[in-house]
Short mmCIF file of C-alpha atoms and ligand atoms in Angstrom, two decimals:
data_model
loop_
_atom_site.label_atom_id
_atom_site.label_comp_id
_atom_site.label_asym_id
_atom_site.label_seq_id
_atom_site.Cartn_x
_atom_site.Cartn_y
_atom_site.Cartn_z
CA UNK Z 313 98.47 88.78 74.64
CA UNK Z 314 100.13 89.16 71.28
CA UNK Z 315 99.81 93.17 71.51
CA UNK Z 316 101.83 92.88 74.56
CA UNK Z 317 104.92 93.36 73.78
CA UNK Z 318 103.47 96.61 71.36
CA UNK Z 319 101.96 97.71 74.47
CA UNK Z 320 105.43 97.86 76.50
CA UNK Z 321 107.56 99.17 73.92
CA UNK Z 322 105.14 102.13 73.96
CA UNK Z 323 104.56 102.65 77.52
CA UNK Z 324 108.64 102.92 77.78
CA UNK Z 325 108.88 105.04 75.56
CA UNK Z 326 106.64 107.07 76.97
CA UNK Z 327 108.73 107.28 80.07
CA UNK Z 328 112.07 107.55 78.29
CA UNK Z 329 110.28 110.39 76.15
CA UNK Z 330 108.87 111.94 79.55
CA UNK Z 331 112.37 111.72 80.95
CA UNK Z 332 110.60 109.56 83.88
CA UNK Z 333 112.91 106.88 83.05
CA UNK Z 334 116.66 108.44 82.32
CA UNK Z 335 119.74 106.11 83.41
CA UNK Z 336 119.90 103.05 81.21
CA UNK Z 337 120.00 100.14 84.09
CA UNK Z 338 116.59 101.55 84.86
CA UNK Z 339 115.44 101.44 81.42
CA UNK Z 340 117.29 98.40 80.44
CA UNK Z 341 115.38 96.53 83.68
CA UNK Z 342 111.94 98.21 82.63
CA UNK Z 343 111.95 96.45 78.83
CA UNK Z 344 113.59 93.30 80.79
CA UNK Z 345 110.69 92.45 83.89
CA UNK Z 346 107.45 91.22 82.42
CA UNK Z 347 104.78 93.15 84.78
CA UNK Z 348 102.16 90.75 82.96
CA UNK Z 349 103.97 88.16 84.96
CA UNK Z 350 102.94 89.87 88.42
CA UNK Z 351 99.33 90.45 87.90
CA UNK Z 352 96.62 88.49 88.21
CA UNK Z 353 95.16 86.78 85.21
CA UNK Z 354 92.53 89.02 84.47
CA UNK Z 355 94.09 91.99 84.48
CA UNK Z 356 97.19 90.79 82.12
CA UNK Z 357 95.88 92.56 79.20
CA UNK Z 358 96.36 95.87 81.45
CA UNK Z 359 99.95 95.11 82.09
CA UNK Z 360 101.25 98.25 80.11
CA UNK Z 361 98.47 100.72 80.80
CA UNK Z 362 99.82 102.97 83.00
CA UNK Z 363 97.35 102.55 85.87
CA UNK Z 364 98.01 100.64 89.48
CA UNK Z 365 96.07 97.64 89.63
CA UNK Z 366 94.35 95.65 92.08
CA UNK Z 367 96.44 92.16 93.55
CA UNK Z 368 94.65 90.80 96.35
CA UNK Z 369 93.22 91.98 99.49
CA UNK Z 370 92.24 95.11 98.47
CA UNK Z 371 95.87 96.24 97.35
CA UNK Z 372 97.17 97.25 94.58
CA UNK Z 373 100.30 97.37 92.03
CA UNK Z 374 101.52 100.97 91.68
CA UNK Z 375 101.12 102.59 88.27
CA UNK Z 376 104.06 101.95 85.96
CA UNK Z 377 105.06 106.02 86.07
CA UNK Z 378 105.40 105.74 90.48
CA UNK Z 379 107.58 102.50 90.18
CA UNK Z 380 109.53 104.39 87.37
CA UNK Z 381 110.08 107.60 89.52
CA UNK Z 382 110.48 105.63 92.61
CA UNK Z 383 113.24 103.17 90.89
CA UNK Z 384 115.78 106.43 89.54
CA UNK Z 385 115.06 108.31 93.02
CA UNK Z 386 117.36 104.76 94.38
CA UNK Z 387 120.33 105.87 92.27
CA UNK Z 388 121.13 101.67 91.82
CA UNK Z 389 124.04 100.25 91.68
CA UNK Z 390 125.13 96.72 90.71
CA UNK Z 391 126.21 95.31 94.16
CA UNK Z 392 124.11 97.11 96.36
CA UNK Z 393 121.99 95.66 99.15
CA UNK Z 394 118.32 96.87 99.21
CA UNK Z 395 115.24 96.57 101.58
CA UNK Z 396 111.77 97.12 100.22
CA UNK Z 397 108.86 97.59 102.64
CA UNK Z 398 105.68 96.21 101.09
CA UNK Z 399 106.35 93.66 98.65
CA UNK Z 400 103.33 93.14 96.92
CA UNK Z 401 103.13 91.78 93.43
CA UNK Z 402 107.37 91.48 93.54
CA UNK Z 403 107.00 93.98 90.52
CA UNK Z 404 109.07 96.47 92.25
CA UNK Z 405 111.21 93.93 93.29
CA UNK Z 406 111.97 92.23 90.24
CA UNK Z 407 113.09 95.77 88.76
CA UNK Z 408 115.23 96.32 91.57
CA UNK Z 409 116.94 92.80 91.53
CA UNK Z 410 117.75 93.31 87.65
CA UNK Z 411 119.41 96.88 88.20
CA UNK Z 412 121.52 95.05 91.59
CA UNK Z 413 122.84 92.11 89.57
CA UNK Z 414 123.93 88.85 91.09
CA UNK Z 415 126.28 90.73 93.55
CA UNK Z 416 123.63 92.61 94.82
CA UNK Z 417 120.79 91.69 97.00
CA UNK Z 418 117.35 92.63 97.87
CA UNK Z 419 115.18 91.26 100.74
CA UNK Z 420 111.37 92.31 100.42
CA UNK Z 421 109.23 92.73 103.47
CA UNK Z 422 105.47 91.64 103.29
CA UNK Z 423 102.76 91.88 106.26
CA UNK Z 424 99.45 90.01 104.22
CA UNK Z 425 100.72 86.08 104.21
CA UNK Z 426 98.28 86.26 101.27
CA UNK Z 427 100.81 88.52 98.93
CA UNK Z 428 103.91 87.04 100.46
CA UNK Z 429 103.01 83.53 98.94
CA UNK Z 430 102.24 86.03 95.40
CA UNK Z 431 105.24 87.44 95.97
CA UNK Z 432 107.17 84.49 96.22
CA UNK Z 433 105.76 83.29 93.31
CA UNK Z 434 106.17 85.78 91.27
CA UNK Z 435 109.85 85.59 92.29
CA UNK Z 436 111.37 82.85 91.95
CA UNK Z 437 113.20 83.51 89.01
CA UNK Z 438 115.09 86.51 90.96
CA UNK Z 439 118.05 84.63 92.80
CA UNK Z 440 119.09 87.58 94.42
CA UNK Z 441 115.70 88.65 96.29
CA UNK Z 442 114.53 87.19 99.51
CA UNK Z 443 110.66 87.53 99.98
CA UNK Z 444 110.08 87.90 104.22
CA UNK Z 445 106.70 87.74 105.53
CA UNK Z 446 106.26 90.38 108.83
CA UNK Z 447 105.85 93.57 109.62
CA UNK Z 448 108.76 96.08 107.93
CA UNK Z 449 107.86 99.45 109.45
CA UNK Z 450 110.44 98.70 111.86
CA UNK Z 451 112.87 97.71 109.03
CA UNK Z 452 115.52 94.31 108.98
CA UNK Z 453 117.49 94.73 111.35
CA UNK Z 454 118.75 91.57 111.15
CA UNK Z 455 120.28 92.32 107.80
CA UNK Z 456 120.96 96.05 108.43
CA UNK Z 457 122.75 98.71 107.18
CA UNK Z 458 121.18 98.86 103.63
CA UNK Z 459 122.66 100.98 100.94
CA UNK Z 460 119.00 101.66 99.83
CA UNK Z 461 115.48 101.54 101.51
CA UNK Z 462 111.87 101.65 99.61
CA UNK Z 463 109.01 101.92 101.04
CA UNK Z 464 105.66 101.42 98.76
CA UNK Z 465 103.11 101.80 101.26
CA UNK Z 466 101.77 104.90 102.44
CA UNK Z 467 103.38 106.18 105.94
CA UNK Z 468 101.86 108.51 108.19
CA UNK Z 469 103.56 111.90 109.21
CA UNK Z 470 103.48 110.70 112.90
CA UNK Z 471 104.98 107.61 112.13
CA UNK Z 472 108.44 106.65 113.65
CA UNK Z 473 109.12 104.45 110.66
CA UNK Z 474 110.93 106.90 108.67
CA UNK Z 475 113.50 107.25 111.49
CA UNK Z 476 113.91 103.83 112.54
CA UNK Z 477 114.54 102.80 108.46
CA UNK Z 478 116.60 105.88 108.69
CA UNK Z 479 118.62 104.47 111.15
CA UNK Z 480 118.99 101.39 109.20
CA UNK Z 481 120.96 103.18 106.13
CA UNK Z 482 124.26 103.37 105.95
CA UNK Z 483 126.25 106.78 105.50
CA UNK Z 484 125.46 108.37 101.67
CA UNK Z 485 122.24 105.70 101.81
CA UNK Z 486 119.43 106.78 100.17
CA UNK Z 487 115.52 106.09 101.79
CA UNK Z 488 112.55 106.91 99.49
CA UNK Z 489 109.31 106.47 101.50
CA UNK Z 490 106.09 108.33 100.69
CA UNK Z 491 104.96 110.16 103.80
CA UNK Z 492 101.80 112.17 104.58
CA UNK Z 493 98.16 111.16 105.40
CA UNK Z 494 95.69 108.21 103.65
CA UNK Z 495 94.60 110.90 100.71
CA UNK Z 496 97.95 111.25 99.27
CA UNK Z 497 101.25 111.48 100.19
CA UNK Z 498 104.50 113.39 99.36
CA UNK Z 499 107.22 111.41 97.99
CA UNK Z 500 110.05 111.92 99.90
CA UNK Z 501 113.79 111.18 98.95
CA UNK Z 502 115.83 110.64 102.05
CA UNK Z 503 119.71 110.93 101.87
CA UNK Z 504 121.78 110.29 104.91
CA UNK Z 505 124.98 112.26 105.14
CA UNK Z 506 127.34 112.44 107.89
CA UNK Z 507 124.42 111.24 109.70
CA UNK Z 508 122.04 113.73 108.35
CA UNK Z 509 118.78 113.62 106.31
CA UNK Z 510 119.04 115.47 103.28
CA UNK Z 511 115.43 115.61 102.19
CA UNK Z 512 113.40 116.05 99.00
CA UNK Z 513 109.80 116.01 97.53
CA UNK Z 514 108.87 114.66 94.13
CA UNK Z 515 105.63 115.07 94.68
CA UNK Z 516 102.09 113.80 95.70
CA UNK Z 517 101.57 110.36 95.15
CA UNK Z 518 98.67 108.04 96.84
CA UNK Z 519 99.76 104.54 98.24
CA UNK Z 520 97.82 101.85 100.12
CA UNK Z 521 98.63 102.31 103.96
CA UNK Z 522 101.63 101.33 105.91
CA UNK Z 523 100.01 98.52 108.24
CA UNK Z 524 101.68 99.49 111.66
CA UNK Z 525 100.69 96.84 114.17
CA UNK Z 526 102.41 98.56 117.54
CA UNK Z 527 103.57 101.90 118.49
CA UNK Z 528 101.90 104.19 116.24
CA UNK Z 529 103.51 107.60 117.55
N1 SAH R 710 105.83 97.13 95.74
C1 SAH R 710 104.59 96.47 95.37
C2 SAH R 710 103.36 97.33 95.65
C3 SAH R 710 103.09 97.38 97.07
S1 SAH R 710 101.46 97.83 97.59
C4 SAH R 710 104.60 96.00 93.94
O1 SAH R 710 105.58 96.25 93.20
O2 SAH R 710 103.62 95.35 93.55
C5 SAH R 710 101.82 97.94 99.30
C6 SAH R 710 102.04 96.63 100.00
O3 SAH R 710 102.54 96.93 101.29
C7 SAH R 710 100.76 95.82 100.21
O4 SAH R 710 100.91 94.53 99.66
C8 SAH R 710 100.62 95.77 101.74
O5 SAH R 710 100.08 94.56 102.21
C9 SAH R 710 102.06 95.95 102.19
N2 SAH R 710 102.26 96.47 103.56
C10 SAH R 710 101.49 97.35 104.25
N3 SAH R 710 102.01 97.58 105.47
C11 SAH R 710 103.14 96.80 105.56
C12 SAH R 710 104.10 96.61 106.60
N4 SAH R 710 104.02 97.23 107.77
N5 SAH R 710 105.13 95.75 106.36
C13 SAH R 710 105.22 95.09 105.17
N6 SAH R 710 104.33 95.25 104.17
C14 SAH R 710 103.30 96.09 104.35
#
């Protein structure tokens, strides 16, 4: 693991270079969270390729270059209280809860009780995130409005999930949810205003689908 740490400097770099990564919280949290630390054993020595990777159940960790994009399109900011749909690995998490600070708070939404108990344990450094194991494509509404939602599963056109975690924002809230069909999806960037989506594409991406238990259309 010694090359590690070569590895990351590089790969950040890389995204600083590319301009993927540009505001310094972002960047700052990117050199901070050890992605090693979120894998599975085997594929530590990938930690800093930038590839997605498998966790368990057949899903995956995105590639470092989607959680970079995916982390600036949230426009952080220390204090701010986020919900993430599909927790995973807690990766995207992690980087989230650094950016937030102690003020801030995230609560992570997981469907497989398999990666819930990963993601809790891959967590329990981060104070300031609560791991919850259900079904998110209706949001948390219990803990609604958010100033930012993320959603890092793939979510069919059809679906109503983009307007019910839509609904859960609160006024100048931003939602970033990839949306199309299970080849790949367009990244969209959702910003509410006076009540309003203000929409934008930053491209295809391809996620692992949204689960959706009940009312699919
Ligand atoms: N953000 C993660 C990557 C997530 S992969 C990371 O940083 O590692 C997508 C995850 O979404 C998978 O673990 C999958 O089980 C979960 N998922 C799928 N549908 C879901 C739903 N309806 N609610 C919550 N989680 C869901």
């Amino acid at each position: 693991m010694a090359d590690l740490a070569g590895k990351k400097r590089t790969l950040i770099g890389r995204l600083v270079q590319e301009k993927v990564l540009h505001s310094k919280p972002a960047i700052t949290a990117f050199r901070k969270v050890p992605r090693e630390r979120f894998l599975l054993p085997d594929y530590r020595p990938f930690a800093y390729a930038d590839e997605p990777l498998p966790t368990l159940a057949g899903q995956t960790i995105s590639q470092p270059t989607t959680t970079a994009i995916m982390t600036e399109a949230l426009e952080l900011k220390q204090g701010m209280k986020v919900l993430e749909i599909g927790a995973g690995s807690g990766y995207q998490a992690a980087l989230i809860s650094e950016i937030i600070g102690p003020k801030g708070k995230v609560f992570t939404i997981e469907i497989l009780e398999e990666l819930y108990e990963f993601a809790k344990r891959n967590l329990l450094d981060y104070k300031n995130v609560k791991v919850i194991l259900g079904d998110g494509s209706k949001g948390y509404k219990k803990e609604a409005p958010f100033d930012r939602i993320i959603v890092t599963a793939a979510t069919a056109k059809e679906s109503k999930a983009t307007d019910k975690l839509f609904g859960q924002l609160k006024e100048n809230g931003i939602l970033v949810i990839p949306v199309g069909d299970f080849l790949y999806q367009d990244m969209l960037v959702i910003k509410k205003a006076n009540n309003e989506k203000l929409i934008k594409s930053l491209g295809q991406f391809v996620f692992v689908p949204l689960r959706e238990k009940y009312d699919r259309v």
